[in-house]
CSV table of C-alpha atoms in Angstrom, one decimal:
chain,number,residue,atom,x,y,z
N,1,UNK,CA,-20.8,5.3,14.5
N,2,UNK,CA,-19.7,2.4,12.3
N,3,UNK,CA,-16.4,0.6,13.1
N,4,UNK,CA,-14.5,-2.2,11.5
N,5,UNK,CA,-12.0,-4.3,13.6
N,6,UNK,CA,-9.4,-6.6,12.3
N,7,UNK,CA,-7.4,-8.0,15.2
N,8,UNK,CA,-4.8,-10.0,13.3
N,9,UNK,CA,-2.0,-7.8,12.0
N,10,UNK,CA,-0.3,-10.7,10.3
N,11,UNK,CA,-0.9,-14.4,9.5
N,12,UNK,CA,1.0,-17.3,8.0
N,13,UNK,CA,-0.5,-20.2,6.2
N,14,UNK,CA,0.9,-23.2,4.4
N,15,UNK,CA,0.3,-23.4,0.7
N,16,UNK,CA,-2.9,-25.5,-0.1
N,17,UNK,CA,-4.3,-25.0,3.4
N,18,UNK,CA,-7.3,-23.0,4.3
N,19,UNK,CA,-7.1,-19.7,6.3
N,20,UNK,CA,-9.6,-17.5,8.1
N,21,UNK,CA,-9.1,-13.8,8.4
N,22,UNK,CA,-11.2,-12.2,11.2
N,23,UNK,CA,-13.3,-9.1,10.9
N,24,UNK,CA,-15.8,-7.7,13.4
N,25,UNK,CA,-18.0,-4.7,12.9
N,26,UNK,CA,-20.2,-2.3,14.8
N,27,UNK,CA,-23.1,-0.5,13.5
N,28,UNK,CA,-26.6,0.6,14.7
N,29,UNK,CA,-28.0,0.5,11.1
N,30,UNK,CA,-29.9,-2.7,10.3
N,31,UNK,CA,-29.0,-2.3,6.7
N,32,UNK,CA,-25.3,-2.5,5.7
N,33,UNK,CA,-22.9,-4.2,3.4
N,34,UNK,CA,-19.6,-5.9,4.2
N,35,UNK,CA,-16.7,-6.2,1.7
N,36,UNK,CA,-13.3,-7.7,1.5
N,37,UNK,CA,-10.5,-6.3,-0.5
N,38,UNK,CA,-7.0,-7.6,-1.3
N,39,UNK,CA,-4.0,-5.4,-1.7
N,40,UNK,CA,-0.9,-7.2,-3.1
N,41,UNK,CA,2.5,-5.7,-2.8
N,42,UNK,CA,1.9,-3.8,-6.1
N,43,UNK,CA,-0.5,-1.6,-4.2
N,44,UNK,CA,-3.8,-1.9,-6.0
N,45,UNK,CA,-7.0,-2.6,-4.2
N,46,UNK,CA,-8.9,-5.6,-5.5
N,47,UNK,CA,-12.5,-6.3,-4.6
N,48,UNK,CA,-13.0,-9.9,-3.5
N,49,UNK,CA,-16.4,-10.5,-2.0
N,50,UNK,CA,-19.6,-8.9,-0.7
N,51,UNK,CA,-22.2,-9.8,1.9
N,52,UNK,CA,-25.4,-7.8,2.5
N,53,UNK,CA,-26.9,-7.6,5.9
N,54,UNK,CA,-30.1,-9.2,4.7
N,55,UNK,CA,-28.5,-12.0,2.7
N,56,UNK,CA,-29.6,-15.3,4.0
N,57,UNK,CA,-26.6,-17.3,2.8
N,58,UNK,CA,-22.9,-16.7,3.2
N,59,UNK,CA,-21.3,-15.2,0.1
N,60,UNK,CA,-18.9,-17.3,-2.0
N,61,UNK,CA,-16.6,-16.3,-4.8
N,62,UNK,CA,-14.4,-19.1,-6.0
N,63,UNK,CA,-11.9,-19.9,-3.3
N,64,UNK,CA,-13.2,-17.1,-1.1
N,65,UNK,CA,-16.1,-17.4,1.2
N,66,UNK,CA,-17.5,-15.0,3.8
N,67,UNK,CA,-18.5,-16.5,7.2
N,68,UNK,CA,-21.2,-14.1,8.2
N,69,UNK,CA,-22.4,-14.3,11.8
N,70,UNK,CA,-24.8,-11.5,12.2
N,71,UNK,CA,-25.6,-11.9,15.9
N,72,UNK,CA,-21.9,-11.8,16.6
N,73,UNK,CA,-21.3,-9.0,14.1
N,74,UNK,CA,-18.5,-10.9,12.4
N,75,UNK,CA,-17.7,-11.3,8.7
N,76,UNK,CA,-14.6,-13.5,8.5
N,77,UNK,CA,-13.0,-14.2,5.2
N,78,UNK,CA,-12.1,-17.8,4.4
N,79,UNK,CA,-9.6,-18.6,1.7
N,80,UNK,CA,-9.5,-22.2,0.8
N,81,UNK,CA,-6.5,-24.0,-0.8
N,82,UNK,CA,-4.2,-21.1,-0.3
N,83,UNK,CA,-1.8,-20.2,-3.1
N,84,UNK,CA,1.4,-18.3,-3.1
N,85,UNK,CA,-0.3,-15.5,-5.0
N,86,UNK,CA,-2.7,-15.0,-2.1
N,87,UNK,CA,0.1,-13.4,-0.1
N,88,UNK,CA,-1.1,-9.8,0.4
N,89,UNK,CA,-2.8,-7.4,2.7
N,90,UNK,CA,-6.5,-8.1,3.2
N,91,UNK,CA,-9.0,-5.4,4.2
N,92,UNK,CA,-12.5,-5.7,5.6
N,93,UNK,CA,-14.8,-2.8,4.9
N,94,UNK,CA,-18.4,-1.8,5.6
N,95,UNK,CA,-21.0,0.4,4.0
N,96,UNK,CA,-23.8,1.6,6.2
N,97,UNK,CA,-27.3,2.1,5.0
N,98,UNK,CA,-29.7,0.6,2.6
N,99,UNK,CA,-27.9,0.6,-0.7
N,100,UNK,CA,-30.7,2.5,-2.5
N,101,UNK,CA,-30.3,5.4,-0.2
N,102,UNK,CA,-26.6,5.1,0.7
N,103,UNK,CA,-23.7,6.9,-0.7
N,104,UNK,CA,-21.7,3.6,-0.9
N,105,UNK,CA,-19.0,5.2,1.4
N,106,UNK,CA,-16.8,2.4,2.7
N,107,UNK,CA,-15.0,2.4,6.0
N,108,UNK,CA,-12.0,0.1,6.2
N,109,UNK,CA,-10.3,-2.0,8.9
N,110,UNK,CA,-6.6,-1.9,9.6
N,111,UNK,CA,-5.9,-4.9,7.5
N,112,UNK,CA,-4.3,-8.4,7.9
N,113,UNK,CA,-1.1,-9.2,6.2
N,114,UNK,CA,-1.2,-12.8,4.9
N,115,UNK,CA,1.9,-14.7,4.0
N,116,UNK,CA,1.5,-18.0,2.2
N,117,UNK,CA,4.4,-20.3,2.7
N,118,UNK,CA,5.4,-23.0,0.2
Y,1,UNK,CA,-11.3,-3.2,-19.6
Y,2,UNK,CA,-12.8,-0.3,-17.5
Y,3,UNK,CA,-10.6,1.0,-14.7
Y,4,UNK,CA,-10.0,4.0,-12.6
Y,5,UNK,CA,-7.0,6.0,-13.8
Y,6,UNK,CA,-4.9,8.1,-11.5
Y,7,UNK,CA,-2.0,10.4,-12.3
Y,8,UNK,CA,0.7,10.8,-11.3
Y,9,UNK,CA,1.7,7.4,-10.1
Y,10,UNK,CA,4.6,8.8,-8.1
Y,11,UNK,CA,5.4,12.3,-7.0
Y,12,UNK,CA,8.3,13.6,-5.0
Y,13,UNK,CA,8.1,17.2,-4.1
Y,14,UNK,CA,9.5,19.7,-1.6
Y,15,UNK,CA,7.6,21.0,1.4
Y,16,UNK,CA,5.6,24.0,0.5
Y,17,UNK,CA,5.0,23.1,-3.1
Y,18,UNK,CA,1.5,22.6,-4.6
Y,19,UNK,CA,0.5,19.0,-5.5
Y,20,UNK,CA,-2.4,18.1,-7.8
Y,21,UNK,CA,-3.5,14.5,-8.2
Y,22,UNK,CA,-6.0,13.6,-10.9
Y,23,UNK,CA,-8.4,10.8,-11.3
Y,24,UNK,CA,-10.6,9.5,-14.1
Y,25,UNK,CA,-13.4,7.4,-12.8
Y,26,UNK,CA,-14.9,4.5,-14.6
Y,27,UNK,CA,-17.3,5.8,-17.3
Y,28,UNK,CA,-20.9,5.7,-15.9
Y,29,UNK,CA,-19.9,5.7,-12.3
Y,30,UNK,CA,-21.5,8.5,-10.4
Y,31,UNK,CA,-19.7,8.4,-7.0
Y,32,UNK,CA,-16.0,9.2,-6.6
Y,33,UNK,CA,-14.0,8.9,-3.5
Y,34,UNK,CA,-10.5,10.0,-2.3
Y,35,UNK,CA,-8.7,7.8,0.3
Y,36,UNK,CA,-5.3,8.2,1.8
Y,37,UNK,CA,-3.3,5.3,3.0
Y,38,UNK,CA,-0.4,5.5,5.5
Y,39,UNK,CA,1.2,2.9,7.7
Y,40,UNK,CA,0.0,4.7,10.8
Y,41,UNK,CA,-3.6,5.6,9.9
Y,42,UNK,CA,-4.5,2.9,7.4
Y,43,UNK,CA,-7.1,3.8,4.8
Y,44,UNK,CA,-8.7,7.1,5.6
Y,45,UNK,CA,-11.6,8.6,3.6
Y,46,UNK,CA,-10.8,12.2,2.7
Y,47,UNK,CA,-13.7,13.2,0.4
Y,48,UNK,CA,-16.4,11.9,-1.8
Y,49,UNK,CA,-18.7,13.1,-4.5
Y,50,UNK,CA,-22.0,11.9,-6.0
Y,51,UNK,CA,-23.0,13.2,-9.4
Y,52,UNK,CA,-20.0,15.6,-9.1
Y,53,UNK,CA,-21.5,17.2,-6.0
Y,54,UNK,CA,-19.3,17.0,-2.9
Y,55,UNK,CA,-21.1,15.0,-0.2
Y,56,UNK,CA,-18.6,14.9,2.6
Y,57,UNK,CA,-15.0,16.2,2.9
Y,58,UNK,CA,-14.8,16.1,6.7
Y,59,UNK,CA,-11.8,13.8,6.5
Y,60,UNK,CA,-9.8,16.4,4.8
Y,61,UNK,CA,-7.6,19.1,6.4
Y,62,UNK,CA,-9.5,22.1,5.0
Y,63,UNK,CA,-6.7,24.6,5.3
Y,64,UNK,CA,-4.5,22.9,2.7
Y,65,UNK,CA,-6.5,20.2,0.9
Y,66,UNK,CA,-9.2,20.7,-1.7
Y,67,UNK,CA,-11.1,18.3,-3.9
Y,68,UNK,CA,-13.1,19.0,-7.0
Y,69,UNK,CA,-14.9,17.4,-9.9
Y,70,UNK,CA,-14.7,19.8,-12.8
Y,71,UNK,CA,-16.6,17.3,-14.9
Y,72,UNK,CA,-17.8,13.7,-14.8
Y,73,UNK,CA,-14.6,12.4,-16.2
Y,74,UNK,CA,-12.1,14.2,-13.9
Y,75,UNK,CA,-11.7,14.4,-10.1
Y,76,UNK,CA,-8.8,16.4,-8.6
Y,77,UNK,CA,-7.2,16.5,-5.2
Y,78,UNK,CA,-5.0,19.4,-4.5
Y,79,UNK,CA,-2.6,20.0,-1.6
Y,80,UNK,CA,-1.3,23.6,-1.1
Y,81,UNK,CA,1.1,23.9,0.6
Y,82,UNK,CA,2.3,20.4,1.0
Y,83,UNK,CA,4.0,19.1,4.2
Y,84,UNK,CA,6.1,16.0,4.9
Y,85,UNK,CA,3.2,14.5,6.9
Y,86,UNK,CA,1.2,14.5,3.7
Y,87,UNK,CA,3.4,11.7,2.4
Y,88,UNK,CA,1.1,8.8,1.6
Y,89,UNK,CA,-0.5,6.8,-1.1
Y,90,UNK,CA,-3.7,8.6,-2.3
Y,91,UNK,CA,-6.3,6.4,-3.9
Y,92,UNK,CA,-9.2,7.4,-6.0
Y,93,UNK,CA,-12.2,5.0,-6.2
Y,94,UNK,CA,-15.5,5.1,-8.1
Y,95,UNK,CA,-18.7,3.3,-7.9
Y,96,UNK,CA,-22.4,3.3,-8.8
Y,97,UNK,CA,-24.3,5.3,-6.2
Y,98,UNK,CA,-27.6,3.7,-7.0
Y,99,UNK,CA,-29.1,0.8,-8.7
Y,100,UNK,CA,-26.1,-1.5,-8.4
Y,101,UNK,CA,-26.1,-4.8,-6.6
Y,102,UNK,CA,-23.5,-4.4,-4.0
Y,103,UNK,CA,-22.0,-0.9,-4.2
Y,104,UNK,CA,-18.4,-2.1,-4.3
Y,105,UNK,CA,-15.8,0.5,-5.1
Y,106,UNK,CA,-13.3,0.2,-7.9
Y,107,UNK,CA,-9.9,1.6,-7.0
Y,108,UNK,CA,-7.2,3.2,-9.1
Y,109,UNK,CA,-3.6,2.2,-8.6
Y,110,UNK,CA,-2.9,5.1,-6.3
Y,111,UNK,CA,-0.6,8.1,-6.4
Y,112,UNK,CA,2.4,7.7,-4.1
Y,113,UNK,CA,3.3,11.2,-2.7
Y,114,UNK,CA,6.6,11.9,-1.0
Y,115,UNK,CA,7.0,15.4,0.5
Y,116,UNK,CA,10.6,16.2,1.5
């Protein structure tokens, strides 16, 4: 069965510094997708970045990058140049299966609360 | 700006009352999901649909919860009778089940339910 683990309940980072949020996963399916979502205090879930299991390069989206280490089954989110608006809960999620045949069901980790300090 | 719309945004009710939450998925999306978020359990998948057909509702307490998609523009989640332990934020999300690049889900703003 698929499983997502986020071991950092909370983290602090100074404004303008980089921060890494950890995520490990477990699956027996060779085809899967990994996602990061941001949930600010207002409550909405905002999609940040995606990494496919067969993607050769690490995904990047602006200040977000995903450090994908397939052998270690980790998909850490790196936020560069942190801003005060980055303070939020961050969730790692996984979709099992080849996308063409999958239902795109996502299983979420427990989240990491990031606080950016001025 | 396409978005998933959920109503109500907030609901306070008394134990035993029926609660219905509604969701309008993004036009063209053919998969719809209901998640529940609590401090203790995090984000739990309750049910999901593809092309309006229920694919899996194993995460839902069957005796009191029901989920339906009467048409492609409306998904409902009903709790009858409601209990205090149902207090949570309920999210609806939609996505493209096939043919999309990543399969990310687009979430509504959630319905915050408080059962007294």
